[in-house]
Short mmCIF file of C-alpha atoms and ligand atoms in Angstrom, two decimals:
data_model
loop_
_atom_site.label_atom_id
_atom_site.label_comp_id
_atom_site.label_asym_id
_atom_site.label_seq_id
_atom_site.Cartn_x
_atom_site.Cartn_y
_atom_site.Cartn_z
CA MET A 19 24.45 13.72 2.63
CA ASN A 20 25.87 11.79 5.52
CA ALA A 21 24.58 8.22 5.24
CA ILE A 22 24.86 7.51 8.91
CA SER A 23 22.35 10.05 9.95
CA VAL A 24 19.95 9.97 7.09
CA LEU A 25 16.19 9.85 8.14
CA ALA A 26 13.54 8.75 5.85
CA GLU A 27 9.89 9.94 5.89
CA ALA A 28 6.94 8.76 3.69
CA ALA A 29 4.90 11.38 1.91
CA PRO A 30 1.89 9.14 1.07
CA ALA A 31 -0.84 10.02 -1.42
CA LYS A 32 -3.93 11.50 0.16
CA ILE A 33 -7.20 10.24 -1.23
CA ASN A 34 -10.39 12.10 -0.71
CA LEU A 35 -12.95 8.99 -0.41
CA ALA A 36 -15.52 11.75 -0.44
CA LEU A 37 -15.45 15.54 -0.65
CA HIS A 38 -18.48 17.91 -0.07
CA VAL A 39 -18.36 21.47 -0.89
CA VAL A 40 -20.61 23.04 1.76
CA GLY A 41 -19.97 26.80 1.54
CA ARG A 42 -17.68 29.61 0.66
CA ARG A 43 -15.57 31.72 3.01
CA PRO A 44 -15.25 35.45 2.63
CA ASP A 45 -11.49 35.10 1.70
CA GLY A 46 -12.61 32.91 -1.32
CA TYR A 47 -11.70 29.54 -0.01
CA HIS A 48 -14.44 26.87 0.22
CA GLU A 49 -15.85 25.10 3.17
CA LEU A 50 -15.35 21.40 2.70
CA GLU A 51 -16.23 18.17 4.47
CA THR A 52 -14.07 15.31 3.44
CA LEU A 53 -13.09 11.86 4.37
CA ALA A 54 -9.46 11.42 3.66
CA VAL A 55 -7.29 8.34 3.65
CA PHE A 56 -3.48 7.73 2.85
CA THR A 57 -1.82 5.04 0.96
CA GLU A 58 1.21 2.88 1.10
CA TYR A 59 2.27 4.40 -2.27
CA GLY A 60 3.72 7.95 -2.23
CA ASP A 61 6.78 10.14 -2.44
CA ARG A 62 9.80 9.50 -0.15
CA LEU A 63 11.72 12.33 1.66
CA SER A 64 15.01 11.90 3.38
CA VAL A 65 16.89 14.37 5.49
CA GLY A 66 20.52 14.44 6.63
CA HIS A 67 23.24 16.87 7.62
CA GLY A 68 24.29 19.19 4.82
CA GLU A 69 27.24 21.57 4.34
CA ARG A 70 24.51 24.12 3.46
CA ASP A 71 20.81 23.71 2.99
CA GLU A 72 20.47 21.49 -0.15
CA PHE A 73 17.50 20.08 -1.91
CA SER A 74 17.39 17.53 -4.73
CA MET A 75 14.76 15.41 -6.43
CA HIS A 76 14.71 12.19 -8.32
CA GLY A 77 12.04 9.73 -9.45
CA PRO A 78 9.58 9.65 -12.26
CA TYR A 79 8.02 13.13 -11.67
CA ALA A 80 11.01 14.97 -10.46
CA ALA A 81 11.55 16.80 -13.77
CA CYS A 82 8.02 18.25 -13.39
CA LEU A 83 8.80 20.44 -10.38
CA PRO A 84 10.96 23.39 -9.44
CA ALA A 85 13.72 22.66 -6.93
CA ASP A 86 13.63 26.37 -5.62
CA ASP A 87 11.36 28.11 -3.21
CA GLY A 88 8.45 27.29 -5.61
CA ASN A 89 8.69 23.81 -4.16
CA LEU A 90 6.46 23.28 -1.06
CA VAL A 91 9.42 21.26 0.50
CA ILE A 92 11.67 24.54 0.48
CA ARG A 93 8.78 26.54 1.72
CA ALA A 94 8.29 24.20 4.69
CA LEU A 95 12.00 24.33 5.48
CA GLU A 96 12.00 28.11 5.44
CA ALA A 97 8.73 28.29 7.47
CA LEU A 98 10.12 25.98 10.12
CA ARG A 99 13.34 27.98 10.35
CA MET A 100 11.24 31.11 10.80
CA ALA A 101 9.17 29.61 13.52
CA PHE A 102 12.28 28.71 15.75
CA PRO A 103 14.24 32.05 15.42
CA GLY A 104 16.28 31.65 18.54
CA VAL A 105 17.11 27.94 18.07
CA ARG A 106 20.33 26.79 16.09
CA LEU A 107 19.04 24.53 13.30
CA PRO A 108 22.10 23.19 11.39
CA PRO A 109 22.01 23.00 7.69
CA VAL A 110 20.20 20.08 6.04
CA SER A 111 20.36 18.10 2.89
CA ILE A 112 16.80 17.15 1.73
CA ARG A 113 16.22 14.49 -1.05
CA LEU A 114 12.82 13.79 -2.44
CA GLU A 115 11.87 10.82 -4.42
CA LYS A 116 8.88 12.12 -6.65
CA ASN A 117 6.61 9.12 -7.27
CA LEU A 118 3.27 10.99 -7.41
CA PRO A 119 2.10 13.04 -10.48
CA ILE A 120 1.97 16.76 -10.06
CA ALA A 121 -1.30 18.74 -9.78
CA SER A 122 -3.28 15.55 -9.60
CA GLY A 123 -5.61 15.58 -6.61
CA ILE A 124 -3.95 13.35 -4.37
CA GLY A 125 -1.89 15.81 -2.36
CA GLY A 126 1.65 15.19 -3.70
CA GLY A 127 3.02 18.70 -2.91
CA SER A 128 1.06 19.03 0.32
CA SER A 129 2.33 15.54 1.38
CA ASP A 130 5.88 16.46 0.67
CA ALA A 131 5.53 19.62 2.64
CA ALA A 132 4.09 17.68 5.61
CA ALA A 133 6.69 15.05 5.38
CA ALA A 134 9.40 17.77 5.32
CA LEU A 135 7.91 19.25 8.45
CA ARG A 136 7.72 15.86 10.20
CA ALA A 137 11.25 14.86 9.15
CA LEU A 138 12.98 18.19 10.03
CA ALA A 139 11.27 18.28 13.35
CA ARG A 140 12.66 14.73 14.10
CA HIS A 141 15.99 15.64 12.65
CA TRP A 142 16.37 18.79 14.83
CA ASN A 143 14.73 17.13 17.87
CA LEU A 144 12.13 19.93 18.02
CA ASP A 145 10.10 18.29 20.82
CA ASP A 146 7.23 20.59 20.66
CA ALA A 147 4.96 19.67 17.72
CA SER A 148 2.49 22.58 17.98
CA PRO A 149 4.49 25.03 15.66
CA LEU A 150 4.12 22.33 12.97
CA ALA A 151 0.34 22.39 13.33
CA ALA A 152 0.37 26.11 13.11
CA LEU A 153 2.56 26.30 10.09
CA ALA A 154 0.77 23.64 8.01
CA PRO A 155 -2.39 25.60 7.01
CA ARG A 156 -0.19 28.50 5.81
CA LEU A 157 1.66 26.26 3.47
CA GLY A 158 -1.62 24.94 1.76
CA ALA A 159 -5.16 23.93 2.68
CA ASP A 160 -4.30 20.21 2.39
CA VAL A 161 -1.11 20.33 4.42
CA PRO A 162 -2.86 19.89 7.83
CA MET A 163 -4.49 16.62 6.48
CA CYS A 164 -1.15 15.42 5.21
CA LEU A 165 0.65 16.32 8.38
CA ALA A 166 -1.85 13.92 10.24
CA ALA A 167 -1.34 11.25 7.41
CA ARG A 168 -4.03 8.93 8.86
CA PRO A 169 -7.78 8.38 8.19
CA LEU A 170 -9.50 11.54 9.02
CA LEU A 171 -12.48 13.81 8.60
CA ALA A 172 -11.57 17.38 7.69
CA ARG A 173 -13.74 20.43 7.72
CA GLY A 174 -13.30 24.20 7.08
CA ALA A 175 -10.82 24.73 4.34
CA GLY A 176 -9.27 21.51 5.38
CA GLU A 177 -7.74 22.51 8.73
CA ARG A 178 -10.41 21.21 11.23
CA ILE A 179 -9.29 17.66 11.57
CA GLU A 180 -10.94 14.78 13.39
CA PRO A 181 -9.15 11.45 13.32
CA VAL A 182 -11.15 8.37 12.14
CA SER A 183 -10.77 4.91 13.51
CA GLY A 184 -12.21 1.58 12.44
CA LEU A 185 -12.13 1.98 8.59
CA PRO A 186 -11.19 -1.32 6.80
CA GLN A 187 -7.98 -1.36 4.93
CA LEU A 188 -8.69 -0.74 1.27
CA ALA A 189 -7.04 -2.30 -1.62
CA MET A 190 -6.84 0.62 -4.18
CA LEU A 191 -5.80 1.47 -7.61
CA LEU A 192 -4.85 5.00 -8.46
CA VAL A 193 -5.17 6.06 -12.09
CA ASN A 194 -4.42 9.51 -13.73
CA PRO A 195 -4.88 9.86 -17.41
CA GLY A 196 -1.71 12.06 -17.69
CA VAL A 197 -3.33 15.47 -17.30
CA GLU A 198 -2.49 18.12 -14.69
CA VAL A 199 -5.52 20.07 -13.36
CA SER A 200 -5.35 23.45 -11.66
CA THR A 201 -7.30 23.36 -8.24
CA PRO A 202 -8.35 27.13 -8.43
CA GLN A 203 -9.72 26.50 -11.94
CA VAL A 204 -11.71 23.49 -10.60
CA PHE A 205 -13.16 25.48 -7.69
CA SER A 206 -14.09 28.27 -10.03
CA ALA A 207 -16.00 26.00 -12.36
CA LEU A 208 -18.37 24.85 -9.47
CA ALA A 209 -21.96 25.00 -10.32
CA SER A 210 -23.04 24.99 -6.76
CA ARG A 211 -20.92 25.79 -3.56
CA GLU A 212 -23.57 24.93 -1.00
CA ASN A 213 -24.14 21.28 -1.01
CA ALA A 214 -25.50 18.75 1.56
CA PRO A 215 -23.02 17.71 4.25
CA LEU A 216 -21.32 14.33 4.35
CA PRO A 217 -23.66 11.53 5.68
CA PRO A 218 -22.75 10.29 9.14
CA LEU A 219 -19.88 7.94 9.01
CA PRO A 220 -20.73 4.37 10.18
CA MET A 221 -18.77 3.06 13.27
CA ASN A 222 -16.22 0.32 12.51
CA ALA A 223 -17.51 -0.11 8.96
CA SER A 224 -16.97 -3.31 6.95
CA LEU A 225 -16.09 -2.92 3.36
CA ASP A 226 -19.69 -3.38 2.41
CA GLY A 227 -20.70 -0.74 5.01
CA LEU A 228 -18.01 1.69 3.70
CA LEU A 229 -19.16 1.20 0.08
CA GLY A 230 -22.71 1.84 1.01
CA TRP A 231 -21.69 4.99 2.70
CA LEU A 232 -19.46 5.97 -0.40
CA ALA A 233 -22.60 5.40 -2.63
CA ALA A 234 -24.46 7.98 -0.48
CA SER A 235 -21.61 10.57 -0.56
CA ARG A 236 -19.89 12.52 -3.42
CA ASN A 237 -17.05 14.30 -4.69
CA ASP A 238 -18.52 17.60 -5.43
CA LEU A 239 -15.44 18.65 -7.54
CA GLU A 240 -15.92 15.76 -9.97
CA VAL A 241 -18.30 17.36 -12.44
CA ALA A 242 -16.31 20.65 -12.39
CA ALA A 243 -12.98 18.83 -13.08
CA LEU A 244 -14.59 16.62 -15.81
CA SER A 245 -15.49 19.89 -17.67
CA ILE A 246 -11.95 20.93 -17.60
CA ALA A 247 -10.35 17.52 -18.14
CA PRO A 248 -12.77 15.24 -19.93
CA ALA A 249 -10.02 12.40 -19.84
CA ILE A 250 -11.06 11.92 -16.23
CA ALA A 251 -14.23 10.12 -17.58
CA GLU A 252 -11.79 7.62 -19.22
CA SER A 253 -10.00 6.87 -15.99
CA LEU A 254 -13.29 6.40 -14.23
CA ALA A 255 -14.55 3.97 -16.97
CA ALA A 256 -11.34 2.15 -17.09
CA LEU A 257 -11.48 1.56 -13.34
CA ARG A 258 -15.18 0.47 -13.52
CA ALA A 259 -14.39 -1.95 -16.44
CA SER A 260 -11.56 -3.51 -14.48
CA GLY A 261 -13.82 -4.71 -11.78
CA ALA A 262 -13.47 -1.95 -9.20
CA ALA A 263 -16.30 -2.19 -6.62
CA PHE A 264 -16.25 1.52 -6.44
CA ALA A 265 -14.51 4.29 -8.51
CA ARG A 266 -14.40 8.09 -7.85
CA MET A 267 -12.12 11.19 -8.50
CA SER A 268 -9.85 12.28 -5.58
CA GLY A 269 -9.67 15.97 -4.60
CA SER A 270 -9.72 18.32 -7.63
CA GLY A 271 -8.40 15.65 -9.95
CA ALA A 272 -7.46 14.28 -12.31
CA THR A 273 -6.45 11.11 -10.30
CA CYS A 274 -9.23 8.69 -9.69
CA PHE A 275 -9.18 5.72 -7.36
CA GLY A 276 -10.83 2.24 -7.57
CA ILE A 277 -11.55 0.14 -4.53
CA TYR A 278 -11.14 -3.68 -5.01
CA GLU A 279 -11.96 -6.85 -3.16
CA SER A 280 -8.25 -7.70 -2.69
CA ARG A 281 -4.81 -6.31 -3.34
CA GLN A 282 -4.32 -9.11 -6.04
CA ALA A 283 -7.52 -7.79 -7.77
CA ALA A 284 -6.08 -4.14 -7.70
CA GLU A 285 -2.71 -5.44 -9.06
CA LEU A 286 -4.36 -7.28 -11.87
CA ALA A 287 -6.60 -4.25 -12.76
CA ALA A 288 -3.30 -2.23 -12.85
CA LYS A 289 -1.78 -4.51 -15.47
CA ALA A 290 -4.96 -4.45 -17.52
CA ILE A 291 -5.31 -0.63 -17.48
CA SER A 292 -1.59 0.03 -18.00
CA ARG A 293 -1.67 -2.03 -21.22
CA GLY A 294 -1.67 0.38 -24.08
CA ARG A 295 -1.75 3.50 -21.91
CA ARG A 296 1.90 4.26 -21.36
CA ASP A 297 1.26 7.89 -20.58
CA TRP A 298 -1.20 7.13 -17.70
CA PHE A 299 -0.15 6.88 -14.14
CA VAL A 300 -1.30 3.68 -12.62
CA ALA A 301 -0.45 2.43 -9.26
CA ALA A 302 -1.91 -0.42 -7.04
CA THR A 303 -1.65 0.16 -3.31
CA SER A 304 -3.44 -0.15 -0.05
CA THR A 305 -4.63 2.42 2.51
CA THR A 306 -2.81 2.72 5.77
CA GLY A 307 -3.67 3.34 9.37
O1 C5P B 411 -4.22 26.25 -0.19
P1 C5P B 411 -3.86 25.79 -1.40
O2 C5P B 411 -2.81 26.70 -2.16
O3 C5P B 411 -3.44 24.30 -1.70
O4 C5P B 411 -5.11 26.00 -2.51
C1 C5P B 411 -5.13 26.06 -3.91
C2 C5P B 411 -6.35 26.72 -4.37
O5 C5P B 411 -7.58 25.91 -4.17
C3 C5P B 411 -6.67 27.99 -3.53
O6 C5P B 411 -6.14 29.10 -4.08
C4 C5P B 411 -8.32 28.01 -3.75
O7 C5P B 411 -8.49 28.67 -5.02
C5 C5P B 411 -8.67 26.63 -3.87
N1 C5P B 411 -9.14 26.07 -2.54
C6 C5P B 411 -10.48 26.51 -2.18
N2 C5P B 411 -10.98 26.02 -0.94
C7 C5P B 411 -10.40 25.00 -0.28
C8 C5P B 411 -9.10 24.68 -0.71
C9 C5P B 411 -8.53 25.15 -1.87
O8 C5P B 411 -11.19 27.32 -2.79
N3 C5P B 411 -10.75 24.57 0.79
#
C-alpha cells in the first residue's frame, strides 16, 4: 500500500440503545424501531492504491473472519464497482483493523461495509453519494445505519433513517461474554413480533432524561437472545454490579452496554469486569456525534 495516499476511515461500533420489533414483512424481515448511537471504539479501515485489489486484516478479531467475498468489505467493494460500470476505478489495497467481536450485535461487519463504501467513494472521488445509499441496504439491514454513523432513529428493516440531534454524549462500557450469536436465530426465537412502538424521544435530553426514556423502552430481542446465549445475563449482571446507571443488550446480542456517569467510571468498571474474565470482550468508550 502506498503510504502517501493512504486514507483512514473509522468503522465504529453501533449500539442500539433501544430496539422494538413492531411487525414482520412478507419477505421475512422484521419491522423495527431503534435508537442507535455510535462509539469512539471500533474497527479501522484504510484504503490506498494497490497493484490489484487487495484486502488484509489484522487486530484481535481478524482471525475470526474470512478475507474473501464472504467478507462484507469485499462485497461493498464489488457492489461499488458494479454501481459505476463506465467509470475507471483503479485497484485498491484495503486493510481492516478488526477490533470488534464477530456476530455480536454491535454492527461490526455492517460498519466495516459502510466504512468501505465511504472510504472508497473518497478515494475514487465519487462525488455523487446517492449510489452509496442505494447499495447499503443490499449489503445488510444495518448497513444504512452504519453508513450514517451518527445518532439516529431507524425504522423499516433499518433502512428508514432519521438523524437525531441533542443526545448527551454517553460514557459507555461494551461487554461481550465471548459468545457469537446468530441474528436469524434470535429473530426466529421471538415470542412476539408486534410490540409497542418506541416512546417519543425527548428533545435535547439530559443524561437523566435519556435514562428515563431508556427505562420506558426495550430491546425486544433480549429475551430471545438470552434463551440462545444465557451468558448474556452474566454480562448484564456484571455491568449492573459495576455501577452502570443503565445496562441493556445491543442488537441481537450478545454484546451488552452499560452507561456510566463519567468516562472514568466506565474505565474503572472495565478494569473490574475484565479481572478474571480473560475471554470476555470489554471496552470502555464514549458515544460520538
Ligand atoms: O440483513 P442482514 O443479513 O444483516 O440480516 C441478517 C438476518 O437478520 C436476516 O436474514 C433476518 O433473518 C434477520 N433480520 C430480520 N429483520 C431485520 C433485520 C435482520 O429479520 N430488520
